[in-house]
Short mmCIF file of N, CA and C in Angstrom, two decimals:
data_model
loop_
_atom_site.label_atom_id
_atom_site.label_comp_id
_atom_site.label_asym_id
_atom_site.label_seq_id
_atom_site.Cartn_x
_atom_site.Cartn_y
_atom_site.Cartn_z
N UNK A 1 26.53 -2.93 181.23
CA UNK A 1 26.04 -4.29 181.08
C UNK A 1 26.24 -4.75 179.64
N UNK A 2 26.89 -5.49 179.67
CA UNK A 2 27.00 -6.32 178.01
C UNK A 2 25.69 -6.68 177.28
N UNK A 3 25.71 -7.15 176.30
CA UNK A 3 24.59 -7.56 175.50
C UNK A 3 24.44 -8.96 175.41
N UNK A 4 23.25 -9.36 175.44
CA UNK A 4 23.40 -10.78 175.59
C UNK A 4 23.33 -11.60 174.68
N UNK A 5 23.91 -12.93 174.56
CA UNK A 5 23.91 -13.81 173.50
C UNK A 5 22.98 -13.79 172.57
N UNK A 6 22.04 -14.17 172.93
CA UNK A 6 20.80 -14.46 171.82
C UNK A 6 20.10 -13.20 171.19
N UNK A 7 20.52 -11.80 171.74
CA UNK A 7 20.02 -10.87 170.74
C UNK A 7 21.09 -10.15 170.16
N UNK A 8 22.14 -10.69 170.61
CA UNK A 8 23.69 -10.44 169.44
C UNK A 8 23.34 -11.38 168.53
N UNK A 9 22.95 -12.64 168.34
CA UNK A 9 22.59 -13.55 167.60
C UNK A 9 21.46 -13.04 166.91
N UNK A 10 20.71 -12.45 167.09
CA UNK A 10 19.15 -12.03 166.56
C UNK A 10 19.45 -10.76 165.43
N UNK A 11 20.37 -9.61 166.19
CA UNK A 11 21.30 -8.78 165.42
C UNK A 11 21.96 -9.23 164.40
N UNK A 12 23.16 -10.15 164.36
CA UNK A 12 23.66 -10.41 163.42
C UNK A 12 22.68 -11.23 162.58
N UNK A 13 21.54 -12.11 162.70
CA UNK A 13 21.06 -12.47 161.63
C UNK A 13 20.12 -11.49 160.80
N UNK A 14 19.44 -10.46 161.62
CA UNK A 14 18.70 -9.56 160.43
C UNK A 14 19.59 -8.52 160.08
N UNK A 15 20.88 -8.75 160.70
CA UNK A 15 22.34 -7.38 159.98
C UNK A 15 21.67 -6.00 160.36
N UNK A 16 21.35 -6.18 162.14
CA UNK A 16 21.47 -5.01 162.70
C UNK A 16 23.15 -4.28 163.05
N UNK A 17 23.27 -3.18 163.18
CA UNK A 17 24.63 -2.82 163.31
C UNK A 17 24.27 -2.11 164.61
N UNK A 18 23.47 -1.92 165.52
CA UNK A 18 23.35 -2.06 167.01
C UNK A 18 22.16 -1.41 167.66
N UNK A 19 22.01 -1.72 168.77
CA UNK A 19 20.43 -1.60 169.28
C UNK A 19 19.99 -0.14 169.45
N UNK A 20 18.99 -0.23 169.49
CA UNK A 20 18.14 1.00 168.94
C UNK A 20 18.62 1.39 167.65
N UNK A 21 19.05 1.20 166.59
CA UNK A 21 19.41 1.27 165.27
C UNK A 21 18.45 0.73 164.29
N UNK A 22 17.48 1.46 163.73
CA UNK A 22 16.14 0.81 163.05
C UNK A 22 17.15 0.57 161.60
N UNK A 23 16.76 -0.73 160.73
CA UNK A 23 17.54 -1.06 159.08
C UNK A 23 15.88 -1.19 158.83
N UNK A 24 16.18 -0.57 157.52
CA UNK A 24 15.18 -1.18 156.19
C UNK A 24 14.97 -2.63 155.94
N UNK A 25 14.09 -2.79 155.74
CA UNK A 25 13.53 -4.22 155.38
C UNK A 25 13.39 -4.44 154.04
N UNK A 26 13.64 -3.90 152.96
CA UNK A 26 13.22 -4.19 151.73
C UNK A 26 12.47 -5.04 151.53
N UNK A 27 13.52 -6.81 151.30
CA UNK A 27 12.75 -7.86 151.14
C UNK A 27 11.57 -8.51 152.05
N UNK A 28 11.32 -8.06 153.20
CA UNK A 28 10.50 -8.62 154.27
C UNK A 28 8.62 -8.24 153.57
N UNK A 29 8.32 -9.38 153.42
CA UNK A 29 7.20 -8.99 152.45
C UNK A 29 5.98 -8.73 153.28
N UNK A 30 6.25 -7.77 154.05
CA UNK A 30 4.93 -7.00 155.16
C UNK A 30 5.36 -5.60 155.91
N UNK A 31 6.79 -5.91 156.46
CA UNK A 31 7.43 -4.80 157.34
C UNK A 31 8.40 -4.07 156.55
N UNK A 32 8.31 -2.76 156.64
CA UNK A 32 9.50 -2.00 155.85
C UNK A 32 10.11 -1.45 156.59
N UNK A 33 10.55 -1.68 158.17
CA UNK A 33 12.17 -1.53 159.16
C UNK A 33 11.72 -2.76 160.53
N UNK A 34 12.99 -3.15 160.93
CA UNK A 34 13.37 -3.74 161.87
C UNK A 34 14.02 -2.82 162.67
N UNK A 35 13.70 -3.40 164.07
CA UNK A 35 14.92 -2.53 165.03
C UNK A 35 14.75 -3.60 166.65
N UNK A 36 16.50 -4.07 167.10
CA UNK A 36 16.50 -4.29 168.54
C UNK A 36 16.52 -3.08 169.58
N UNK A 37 15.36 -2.89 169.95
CA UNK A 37 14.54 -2.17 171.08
C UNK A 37 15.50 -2.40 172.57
N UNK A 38 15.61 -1.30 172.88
CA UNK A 38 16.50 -1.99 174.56
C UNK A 38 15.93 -0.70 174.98
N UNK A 39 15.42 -0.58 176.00
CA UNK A 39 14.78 0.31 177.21
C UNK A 39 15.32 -0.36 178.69
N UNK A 40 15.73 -0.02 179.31
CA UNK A 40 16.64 -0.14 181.01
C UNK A 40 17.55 -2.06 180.70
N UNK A 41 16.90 -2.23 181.33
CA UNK A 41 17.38 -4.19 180.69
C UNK A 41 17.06 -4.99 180.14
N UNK A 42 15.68 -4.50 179.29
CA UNK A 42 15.02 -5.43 178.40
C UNK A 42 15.30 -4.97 176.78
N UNK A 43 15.00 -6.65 176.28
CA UNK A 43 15.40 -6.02 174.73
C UNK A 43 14.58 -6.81 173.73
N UNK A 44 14.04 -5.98 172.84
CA UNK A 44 13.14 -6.86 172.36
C UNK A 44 13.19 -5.96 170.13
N UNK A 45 12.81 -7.09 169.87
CA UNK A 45 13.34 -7.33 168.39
C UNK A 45 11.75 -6.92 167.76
N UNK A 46 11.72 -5.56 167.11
CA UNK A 46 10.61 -4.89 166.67
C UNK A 46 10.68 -4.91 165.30
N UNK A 47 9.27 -5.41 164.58
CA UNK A 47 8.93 -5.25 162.73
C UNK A 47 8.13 -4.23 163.12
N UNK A 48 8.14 -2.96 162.10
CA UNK A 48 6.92 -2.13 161.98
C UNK A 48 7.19 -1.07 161.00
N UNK A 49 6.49 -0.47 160.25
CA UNK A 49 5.42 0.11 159.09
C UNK A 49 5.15 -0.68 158.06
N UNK A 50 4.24 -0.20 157.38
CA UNK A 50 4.17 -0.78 156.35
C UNK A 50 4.70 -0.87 154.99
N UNK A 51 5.37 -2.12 154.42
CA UNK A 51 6.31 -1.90 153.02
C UNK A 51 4.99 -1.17 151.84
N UNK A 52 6.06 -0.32 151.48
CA UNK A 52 5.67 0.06 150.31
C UNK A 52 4.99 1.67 150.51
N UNK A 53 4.89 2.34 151.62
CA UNK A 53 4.02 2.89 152.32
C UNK A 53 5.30 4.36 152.86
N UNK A 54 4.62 5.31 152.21
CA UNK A 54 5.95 6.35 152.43
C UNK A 54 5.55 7.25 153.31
N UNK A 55 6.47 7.55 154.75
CA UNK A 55 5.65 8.98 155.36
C UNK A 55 6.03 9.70 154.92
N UNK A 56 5.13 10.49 155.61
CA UNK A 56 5.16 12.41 155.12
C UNK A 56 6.62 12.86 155.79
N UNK A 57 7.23 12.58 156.32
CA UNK A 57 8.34 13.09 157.15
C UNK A 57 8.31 13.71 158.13
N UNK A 58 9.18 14.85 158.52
CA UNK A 58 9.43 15.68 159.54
C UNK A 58 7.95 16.99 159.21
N UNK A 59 8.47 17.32 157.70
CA UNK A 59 7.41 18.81 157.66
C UNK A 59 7.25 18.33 156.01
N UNK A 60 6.12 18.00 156.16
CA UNK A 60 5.52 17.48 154.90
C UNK A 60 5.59 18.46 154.28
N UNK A 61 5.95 18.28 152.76
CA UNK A 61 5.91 19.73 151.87
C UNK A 61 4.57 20.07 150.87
N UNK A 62 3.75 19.13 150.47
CA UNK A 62 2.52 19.03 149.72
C UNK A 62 1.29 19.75 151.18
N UNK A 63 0.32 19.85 150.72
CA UNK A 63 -1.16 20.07 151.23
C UNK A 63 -1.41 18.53 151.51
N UNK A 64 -1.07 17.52 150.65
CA UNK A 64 -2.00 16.55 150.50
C UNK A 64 -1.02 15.33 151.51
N UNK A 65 0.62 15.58 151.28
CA UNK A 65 1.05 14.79 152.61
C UNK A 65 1.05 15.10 154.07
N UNK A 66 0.72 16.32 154.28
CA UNK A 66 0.24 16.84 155.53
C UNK A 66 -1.38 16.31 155.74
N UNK A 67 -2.09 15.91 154.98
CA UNK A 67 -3.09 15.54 155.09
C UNK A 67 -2.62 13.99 155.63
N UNK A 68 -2.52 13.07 155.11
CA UNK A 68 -1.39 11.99 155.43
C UNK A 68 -0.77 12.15 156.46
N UNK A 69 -0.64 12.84 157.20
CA UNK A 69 0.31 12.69 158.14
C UNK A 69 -0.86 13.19 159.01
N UNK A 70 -1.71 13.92 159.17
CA UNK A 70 -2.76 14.34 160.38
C UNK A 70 -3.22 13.05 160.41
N UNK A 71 -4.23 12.24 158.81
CA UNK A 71 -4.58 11.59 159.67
C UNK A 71 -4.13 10.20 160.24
N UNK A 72 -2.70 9.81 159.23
CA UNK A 72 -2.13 9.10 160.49
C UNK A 72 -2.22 8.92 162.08
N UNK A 73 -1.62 10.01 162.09
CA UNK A 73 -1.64 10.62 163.68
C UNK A 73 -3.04 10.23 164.53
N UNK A 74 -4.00 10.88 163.86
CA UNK A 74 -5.14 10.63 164.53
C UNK A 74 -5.39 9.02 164.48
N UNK A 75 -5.28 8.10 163.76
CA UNK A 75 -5.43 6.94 163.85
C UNK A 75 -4.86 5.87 164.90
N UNK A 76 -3.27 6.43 165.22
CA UNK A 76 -2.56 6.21 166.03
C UNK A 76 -2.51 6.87 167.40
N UNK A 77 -3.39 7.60 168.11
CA UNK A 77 -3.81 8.32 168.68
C UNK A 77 -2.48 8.69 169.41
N UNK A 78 -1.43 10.03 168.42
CA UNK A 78 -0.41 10.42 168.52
C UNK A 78 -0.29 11.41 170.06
N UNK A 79 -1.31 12.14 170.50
CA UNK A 79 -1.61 13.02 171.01
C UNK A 79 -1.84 12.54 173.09
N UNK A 80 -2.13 10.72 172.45
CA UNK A 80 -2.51 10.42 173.59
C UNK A 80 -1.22 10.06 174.09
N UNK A 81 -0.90 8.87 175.25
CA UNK A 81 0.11 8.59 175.82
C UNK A 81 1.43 7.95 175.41
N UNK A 82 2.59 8.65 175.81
CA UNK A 82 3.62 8.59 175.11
C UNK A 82 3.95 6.96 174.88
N UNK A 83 4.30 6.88 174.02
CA UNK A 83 4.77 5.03 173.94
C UNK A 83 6.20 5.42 173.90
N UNK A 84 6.20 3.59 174.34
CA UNK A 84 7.55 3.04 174.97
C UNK A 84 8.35 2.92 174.00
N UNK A 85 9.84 2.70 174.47
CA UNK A 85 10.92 2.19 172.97
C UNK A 85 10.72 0.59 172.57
N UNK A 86 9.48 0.37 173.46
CA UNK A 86 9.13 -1.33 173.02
C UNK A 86 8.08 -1.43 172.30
N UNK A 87 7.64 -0.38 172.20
CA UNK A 87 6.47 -0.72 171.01
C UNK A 87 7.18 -0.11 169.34
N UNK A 88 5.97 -0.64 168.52
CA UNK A 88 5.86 -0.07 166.87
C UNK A 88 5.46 1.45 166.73
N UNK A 89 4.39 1.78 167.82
CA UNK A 89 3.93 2.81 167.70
C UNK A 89 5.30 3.97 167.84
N UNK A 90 6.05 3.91 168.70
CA UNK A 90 6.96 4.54 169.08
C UNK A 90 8.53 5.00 167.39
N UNK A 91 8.62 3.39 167.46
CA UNK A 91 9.61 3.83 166.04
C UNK A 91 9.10 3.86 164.98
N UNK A 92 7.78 3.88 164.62
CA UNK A 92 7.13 4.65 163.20
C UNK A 92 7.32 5.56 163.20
N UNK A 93 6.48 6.49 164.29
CA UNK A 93 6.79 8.01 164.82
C UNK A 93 8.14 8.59 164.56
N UNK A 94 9.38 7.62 164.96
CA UNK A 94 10.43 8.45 164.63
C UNK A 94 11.04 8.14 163.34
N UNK A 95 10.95 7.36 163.16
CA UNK A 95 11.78 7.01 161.86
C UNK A 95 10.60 7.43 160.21
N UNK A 96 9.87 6.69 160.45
CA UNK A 96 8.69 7.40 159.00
C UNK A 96 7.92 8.77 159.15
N UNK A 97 7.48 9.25 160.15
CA UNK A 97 6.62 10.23 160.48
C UNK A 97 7.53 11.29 161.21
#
């Protein structure tokens, strides 16, 4: 199935280079990544973490960013039900955390 007009249009204006492909936001003065979301036939144009705001990564190397990163998790209640590729919760998790 092709991609449709208006989120090829939505792509090229925030200079996505293709869906499910999260870019940095630098200048966006709240969100620090964008990403067009596509799960079966829907597609939807996601802001989420917060600028300025660094995760711990894959395997935090400090005591104190593993601390950061639990209680992220717990805030986001990581443990509970898996989220969709249409939510924020979902590409924080992969991309910052």
């Amino acid at each position: 199935m092709a991609v449709p007009e208006r989120v090829k249009n939505k792509m090229k204006e925030e200079g996505l280079t293709g869906v499910n492909k999260p870019k940095r936001t630098p200048s966006h003065p709240k969100k620090s990544h964008c990403v067009m979301a596509k799960e079966g036939d829907t597609y939807k144009f996601i802001r989420f973490g917060q600028q300025g705001v660094k995760g711990a990564g894959k395997s935090p190397p400090t005591a104190k960013d593993k601390a950061h990163k639990k209680s992220y998790y717990a805030r986001h209640d990581a443990q509970g039900k898996s989220a969709s590729k249409q939510s924020a919760k979902y590409w924080s998790h992969k991309v910052k955390w």
